[in-house]
Amino acid sequence: MATAISSVDAQGRLTSGTTALASNMETFLTLLTTQMKNQDPLSPLDSNEFTAQLTQMSGVEQQLLTNDLLTSLVAAQSAGGLDNASNYIGKEVTAAWTATSLEDGKASWSYELAAAADKVKLQVVDSTGKVVWEGDGPEKGIGLHDFVWDGKMTSGDTAEDGGVYTLKVAATDAKNAKIDSQALIRGRVTGVEMYDGAPYLVIGDSILPLSTVISLNEITEKADNDDTENPNVPTEEAAA
């Protein structure tokens, strides 16, 4: 299976490769100079072999320049990733991500059902993989639903703030057939952070990779004086 390489890893490898190439080039020049100084006057260095060696040296120089260019591109890509991610700040997003922290005695998720369910089972799992709470989902209809865990564990204890928890969802229909479902994080993006060269979004008590975002929406704020249900219509007395 292919493994993604972060910009930090790529830059580190390029730097290491450039150092090795530079060292090899210095060694090559030293050997070539020594060879020319100590060649047999009666049997000088073959011109074809000498040309081949110079060509090899030119190739090393070209590789050094290429590595410098790649290093610059990687650095620019990292900066661009942060700039692009900053455009998400203030937007409402939905992400295929399940990890969030318990803060002020609550942790919030959303879950999505591909069809109306007869049973929806939710499980809250701690950072060690242990199920600390399980119960029925509050909504069973098709679409998106919200769930807030109050930190009360099945054991009767209360979880401490700061712990990281994930949500698992399992749904079935009236015939006990599995219904596609997934746990999600939804909310307003309040910040952006970089980890290992990749941008992460801050949403409530969650920090998640930008790559997990599956929906992005503008937040439309209603004006304070926008009362569509009770419009400010002048009374007969005021109009008189």
mmCIF file of C-alpha atoms in Angstrom:
data_model
loop_
_atom_site.group_PDB
_atom_site.id
_atom_site.type_symbol
_atom_site.label_atom_id
_atom_site.label_comp_id
_atom_site.label_asym_id
_atom_site.label_seq_id
_atom_site.Cartn_x
_atom_site.Cartn_y
_atom_site.Cartn_z
ATOM 1 C CA MET A 1 0.000 0.000 0.000
ATOM 2 C CA ALA A 2 1.316 3.427 -0.946
ATOM 3 C CA THR A 3 2.192 5.773 1.906
ATOM 4 C CA ALA A 4 1.743 9.521 1.652
ATOM 5 C CA ILE A 5 4.836 11.652 2.173
ATOM 6 C CA SER A 6 4.409 14.950 3.977
ATOM 7 C CA SER A 7 6.189 18.088 2.823
ATOM 8 C CA VAL A 8 8.362 17.912 5.952
ATOM 9 C CA ASP A 9 9.493 14.375 5.059
ATOM 10 C CA ALA A 10 10.054 15.379 1.439
ATOM 11 C CA GLN A 11 12.123 18.399 2.396
ATOM 12 C CA GLY A 12 14.202 16.296 4.775
ATOM 13 C CA ARG A 13 14.901 13.721 2.087
ATOM 14 C CA LEU A 14 15.821 16.396 -0.438
ATOM 15 C CA THR A 15 18.225 18.026 2.017
ATOM 16 C CA SER A 16 19.820 14.662 2.801
ATOM 17 C CA GLY A 17 20.107 13.827 -0.902
ATOM 18 C CA THR A 18 21.645 17.196 -1.718
ATOM 19 C CA THR A 19 24.265 16.783 1.022
ATOM 20 C CA ALA A 20 25.180 13.313 -0.264
ATOM 21 C CA LEU A 21 25.437 14.513 -3.867
ATOM 22 C CA ALA A 22 27.613 17.474 -2.897
ATOM 23 C CA SER A 23 29.932 15.165 -0.939
ATOM 24 C CA ASN A 24 30.147 12.733 -3.865
ATOM 25 C CA MET A 25 30.909 15.603 -6.264
ATOM 26 C CA GLU A 26 33.779 16.865 -4.100
ATOM 27 C CA THR A 27 35.176 13.355 -3.901
ATOM 28 C CA PHE A 28 34.830 12.964 -7.667
ATOM 29 C CA LEU A 29 36.696 16.208 -8.369
ATOM 30 C CA THR A 30 39.479 15.230 -5.961
ATOM 31 C CA LEU A 31 39.928 11.838 -7.627
ATOM 32 C CA LEU A 32 39.834 13.338 -11.130
ATOM 33 C CA THR A 33 42.433 15.983 -10.249
ATOM 34 C CA THR A 34 44.700 13.395 -8.626
ATOM 35 C CA GLN A 35 44.338 11.138 -11.661
ATOM 36 C CA MET A 36 45.367 13.939 -14.038
ATOM 37 C CA LYS A 37 48.362 14.935 -11.916
ATOM 38 C CA ASN A 38 49.658 11.394 -11.701
ATOM 39 C CA GLN A 39 48.911 10.144 -15.198
ATOM 40 C CA ASP A 40 51.655 8.430 -17.131
ATOM 41 C CA PRO A 41 53.104 10.891 -19.692
ATOM 42 C CA LEU A 42 53.722 7.967 -22.056
ATOM 43 C CA SER A 43 50.131 6.768 -21.623
ATOM 44 C CA PRO A 44 47.934 9.819 -20.957
ATOM 45 C CA LEU A 45 44.293 9.635 -19.966
ATOM 46 C CA ASP A 46 42.087 8.578 -22.857
ATOM 47 C CA SER A 47 40.136 11.590 -24.164
ATOM 48 C CA ASN A 48 36.892 9.607 -24.423
ATOM 49 C CA GLU A 49 37.168 8.418 -20.822
ATOM 50 C CA PHE A 50 37.996 11.953 -19.673
ATOM 51 C CA THR A 51 34.927 13.318 -21.501
ATOM 52 C CA ALA A 52 32.736 10.652 -19.905
ATOM 53 C CA GLN A 53 33.975 11.616 -16.454
ATOM 54 C CA LEU A 54 33.264 15.308 -17.116
ATOM 55 C CA THR A 55 29.764 14.369 -18.287
ATOM 56 C CA GLN A 56 29.176 12.515 -15.016
ATOM 57 C CA MET A 57 30.306 15.565 -13.060
ATOM 58 C CA SER A 58 27.940 17.764 -15.072
ATOM 59 C CA GLY A 59 25.107 15.371 -14.239
ATOM 60 C CA VAL A 60 25.842 15.671 -10.528
ATOM 61 C CA GLU A 61 25.780 19.484 -10.784
ATOM 62 C CA GLN A 62 22.419 19.302 -12.556
ATOM 63 C CA GLN A 63 21.020 17.030 -9.841
ATOM 64 C CA LEU A 64 22.135 19.496 -7.160
ATOM 65 C CA LEU A 65 20.301 22.308 -8.944
ATOM 66 C CA THR A 66 17.203 20.110 -9.311
ATOM 67 C CA ASN A 67 17.196 19.312 -5.577
ATOM 68 C CA ASP A 68 17.452 23.008 -4.725
ATOM 69 C CA LEU A 69 14.462 23.712 -6.953
ATOM 70 C CA LEU A 70 12.412 20.882 -5.426
ATOM 71 C CA THR A 71 13.213 22.129 -1.932
ATOM 72 C CA SER A 72 11.903 25.572 -2.863
ATOM 73 C CA LEU A 73 8.753 24.058 -4.355
ATOM 74 C CA VAL A 74 8.070 21.974 -1.234
ATOM 75 C CA ALA A 75 8.493 25.034 1.005
ATOM 76 C CA ALA A 76 6.139 27.041 -1.207
ATOM 77 C CA GLN A 77 3.586 24.235 -1.168
ATOM 78 C CA SER A 78 3.571 24.154 2.644
ATOM 79 C CA ALA A 79 2.994 27.911 2.865
ATOM 80 C CA GLY A 80 0.307 27.715 0.196
ATOM 81 C CA GLY A 81 -1.472 24.941 2.101
ATOM 82 C CA LEU A 82 -1.837 27.199 5.133
ATOM 83 C CA ASP A 83 -3.012 30.124 3.013
ATOM 84 C CA ASN A 84 -5.603 27.995 1.242
ATOM 85 C CA ALA A 85 -6.853 26.460 4.483
ATOM 86 C CA SER A 86 -7.296 29.913 6.028
ATOM 87 C CA ASN A 87 -10.119 30.496 3.532
ATOM 88 C CA TYR A 88 -12.163 27.972 5.524
ATOM 89 C CA ILE A 89 -12.175 30.133 8.664
ATOM 90 C CA GLY A 90 -15.704 31.282 9.451
ATOM 91 C CA LYS A 91 -17.269 28.658 7.159
ATOM 92 C CA GLU A 92 -19.577 25.840 8.217
ATOM 93 C CA VAL A 93 -18.028 22.463 7.344
ATOM 94 C CA THR A 94 -18.881 18.787 7.616
ATOM 95 C CA ALA A 95 -15.962 16.377 7.904
ATOM 96 C CA ALA A 96 -15.644 12.593 7.862
ATOM 97 C CA TRP A 97 -13.842 12.638 11.202
ATOM 98 C CA THR A 98 -14.800 11.058 14.531
ATOM 99 C CA ALA A 99 -12.302 12.320 17.114
ATOM 100 C CA THR A 100 -13.136 15.163 19.474
ATOM 101 C CA SER A 101 -12.325 16.105 23.051
ATOM 102 C CA LEU A 102 -14.600 16.285 26.060
ATOM 103 C CA GLU A 103 -14.792 19.894 27.221
ATOM 104 C CA ASP A 104 -17.068 21.377 29.883
ATOM 105 C CA GLY A 105 -18.650 17.973 30.376
ATOM 106 C CA LYS A 106 -19.745 17.379 26.789
ATOM 107 C CA ALA A 107 -18.560 16.089 23.427
ATOM 108 C CA SER A 108 -20.481 16.678 20.203
ATOM 109 C CA TRP A 109 -20.752 14.726 16.957
ATOM 110 C CA SER A 110 -23.091 14.264 14.038
ATOM 111 C CA TYR A 111 -24.036 11.016 12.348
ATOM 112 C CA GLU A 112 -25.548 10.314 8.957
ATOM 113 C CA LEU A 113 -27.948 7.535 7.948
ATOM 114 C CA ALA A 114 -28.368 6.480 4.326
ATOM 115 C CA ALA A 115 -31.954 5.395 5.014
ATOM 116 C CA ALA A 116 -34.537 5.432 7.799
ATOM 117 C CA ALA A 117 -33.459 2.968 10.487
ATOM 118 C CA ASP A 118 -35.300 0.771 12.960
ATOM 119 C CA LYS A 119 -32.349 0.726 15.358
ATOM 120 C CA VAL A 120 -29.393 3.084 15.720
ATOM 121 C CA LYS A 121 -26.642 2.131 18.150
ATOM 122 C CA LEU A 122 -23.988 4.627 19.191
ATOM 123 C CA GLN A 123 -20.724 3.901 20.974
ATOM 124 C CA VAL A 124 -18.291 6.370 22.527
ATOM 125 C CA VAL A 125 -14.730 5.022 22.486
ATOM 126 C CA ASP A 126 -11.771 6.426 24.441
ATOM 127 C CA SER A 127 -8.193 6.850 23.205
ATOM 128 C CA THR A 128 -7.293 3.271 24.221
ATOM 129 C CA GLY A 129 -10.090 1.771 22.111
ATOM 130 C CA LYS A 130 -12.334 0.988 25.082
ATOM 131 C CA VAL A 131 -16.085 1.560 24.745
ATOM 132 C CA VAL A 132 -16.992 3.845 27.657
ATOM 133 C CA TRP A 133 -20.626 4.479 26.693
ATOM 134 C CA GLU A 134 -23.205 2.996 24.360
ATOM 135 C CA GLY A 135 -26.866 3.646 23.726
ATOM 136 C CA ASP A 136 -29.543 4.384 21.152
ATOM 137 C CA GLY A 137 -29.195 7.230 18.709
ATOM 138 C CA PRO A 138 -31.590 10.134 19.348
ATOM 139 C CA GLU A 139 -32.823 10.174 15.713
ATOM 140 C CA LYS A 140 -33.447 7.320 13.255
ATOM 141 C CA GLY A 141 -34.547 9.116 10.100
ATOM 142 C CA ILE A 142 -32.574 9.404 6.894
ATOM 143 C CA GLY A 143 -29.948 12.172 6.787
ATOM 144 C CA LEU A 144 -27.839 14.065 9.310
ATOM 145 C CA HIS A 145 -28.435 14.073 13.060
ATOM 146 C CA ASP A 146 -26.597 15.571 16.021
ATOM 147 C CA PHE A 147 -25.528 13.788 19.198
ATOM 148 C CA VAL A 148 -24.092 15.256 22.400
ATOM 149 C CA TRP A 149 -22.500 13.002 25.008
ATOM 150 C CA ASP A 150 -22.619 14.309 28.578
ATOM 151 C CA GLY A 151 -19.525 12.445 29.740
ATOM 152 C CA LYS A 152 -21.483 9.869 31.757
ATOM 153 C CA MET A 153 -19.873 6.477 31.260
ATOM 154 C CA THR A 154 -21.613 3.096 31.332
ATOM 155 C CA SER A 155 -19.643 2.259 34.483
ATOM 156 C CA GLY A 156 -21.380 5.108 36.298
ATOM 157 C CA ASP A 157 -18.282 7.295 36.430
ATOM 158 C CA THR A 158 -17.961 10.683 34.750
ATOM 159 C CA ALA A 159 -15.205 11.208 32.204
ATOM 160 C CA GLU A 160 -12.742 14.009 32.852
ATOM 161 C CA ASP A 161 -12.444 16.991 30.556
ATOM 162 C CA GLY A 162 -9.619 16.921 28.048
ATOM 163 C CA GLY A 163 -9.932 13.287 26.994
ATOM 164 C CA VAL A 164 -10.192 12.444 23.291
ATOM 165 C CA TYR A 165 -13.122 10.275 22.232
ATOM 166 C CA THR A 166 -14.503 8.898 18.986
ATOM 167 C CA LEU A 167 -18.031 7.925 17.967
ATOM 168 C CA LYS A 168 -19.075 4.680 16.264
ATOM 169 C CA VAL A 169 -22.455 4.247 14.563
ATOM 170 C CA ALA A 170 -24.315 1.051 13.643
ATOM 171 C CA ALA A 171 -27.810 1.128 12.088
ATOM 172 C CA THR A 172 -30.230 -1.586 10.940
ATOM 173 C CA ASP A 173 -33.695 -1.640 9.383
ATOM 174 C CA ALA A 174 -36.804 -3.544 10.509
ATOM 175 C CA LYS A 175 -35.430 -6.727 8.904
ATOM 176 C CA ASN A 176 -32.137 -6.309 10.783
ATOM 177 C CA ALA A 177 -30.306 -5.472 7.544
ATOM 178 C CA LYS A 178 -27.364 -3.106 7.864
ATOM 179 C CA ILE A 179 -27.878 0.528 6.863
ATOM 180 C CA ASP A 180 -24.900 2.588 5.731
ATOM 181 C CA SER A 181 -23.969 5.154 8.357
ATOM 182 C CA GLN A 182 -21.041 7.281 9.407
ATOM 183 C CA ALA A 183 -19.955 9.555 12.242
ATOM 184 C CA LEU A 184 -19.097 13.144 11.352
ATOM 185 C CA ILE A 185 -17.871 16.410 12.815
ATOM 186 C CA ARG A 186 -19.856 19.529 11.921
ATOM 187 C CA GLY A 187 -19.319 23.112 12.905
ATOM 188 C CA ARG A 188 -17.770 26.488 12.234
ATOM 189 C CA VAL A 189 -14.045 26.673 11.455
ATOM 190 C CA THR A 190 -12.341 28.949 13.984
ATOM 191 C CA GLY A 191 -8.678 28.386 13.127
ATOM 192 C CA VAL A 192 -6.043 26.590 11.055
ATOM 193 C CA GLU A 193 -2.905 24.773 12.241
ATOM 194 C CA MET A 194 -0.069 22.960 10.475
ATOM 195 C CA TYR A 195 1.043 19.453 11.471
ATOM 196 C CA ASP A 196 3.781 17.609 9.558
ATOM 197 C CA GLY A 197 3.371 20.032 6.680
ATOM 198 C CA ALA A 198 -0.392 19.425 6.331
ATOM 199 C CA PRO A 199 -3.168 21.921 7.223
ATOM 200 C CA TYR A 200 -5.649 21.060 9.986
ATOM 201 C CA LEU A 201 -8.896 22.863 10.792
ATOM 202 C CA VAL A 202 -10.064 23.783 14.293
ATOM 203 C CA ILE A 203 -13.797 23.113 14.693
ATOM 204 C CA GLY A 204 -15.138 23.412 18.214
ATOM 205 C CA ASP A 205 -13.190 20.906 20.307
ATOM 206 C CA SER A 206 -11.879 19.010 17.267
ATOM 207 C CA ILE A 207 -8.734 19.433 15.180
ATOM 208 C CA LEU A 208 -9.059 17.574 11.902
ATOM 209 C CA PRO A 209 -7.210 17.290 8.568
ATOM 210 C CA LEU A 210 -8.405 19.541 5.780
ATOM 211 C CA SER A 211 -8.557 16.452 3.562
ATOM 212 C CA THR A 212 -11.465 15.038 5.621
ATOM 213 C CA VAL A 213 -13.851 17.902 4.746
ATOM 214 C CA ILE A 214 -16.782 16.658 2.636
ATOM 215 C CA SER A 215 -19.046 19.722 2.748
ATOM 216 C CA LEU A 216 -18.488 23.473 2.954
ATOM 217 C CA ASN A 217 -21.143 26.149 3.430
ATOM 218 C CA GLU A 218 -21.324 29.874 4.007
ATOM 219 C CA ILE A 219 -22.737 31.007 7.352
ATOM 220 C CA THR A 220 -25.496 33.531 6.813
ATOM 221 C CA GLU A 221 -26.025 35.635 9.893
ATOM 222 C CA LYS A 222 -29.466 37.116 10.347
ATOM 223 C CA ALA A 223 -29.594 40.836 11.017
ATOM 224 C CA ASP A 224 -30.771 41.813 14.498
ATOM 225 C CA ASN A 225 -33.607 43.929 13.108
ATOM 226 C CA ASP A 226 -34.666 41.320 10.541
ATOM 227 C CA ASP A 227 -37.964 40.127 12.005
ATOM 228 C CA THR A 228 -39.796 38.424 9.161
ATOM 229 C CA GLU A 229 -42.439 36.943 11.410
ATOM 230 C CA ASN A 230 -43.308 40.263 13.032
ATOM 231 C CA PRO A 231 -42.391 43.021 10.572
ATOM 232 C CA ASN A 232 -42.279 46.589 11.841
ATOM 233 C CA VAL A 233 -45.500 47.784 10.178
ATOM 234 C CA PRO A 234 -46.750 51.279 11.237
ATOM 235 C CA THR A 235 -50.033 51.257 13.183
ATOM 236 C CA GLU A 236 -52.993 53.367 12.232
ATOM 237 C CA GLU A 237 -52.273 55.675 15.160
ATOM 238 C CA ALA A 238 -48.696 56.261 14.026
ATOM 239 C CA ALA A 239 -49.780 56.914 10.468
ATOM 240 C CA ALA A 240 -52.367 59.470 11.497
#
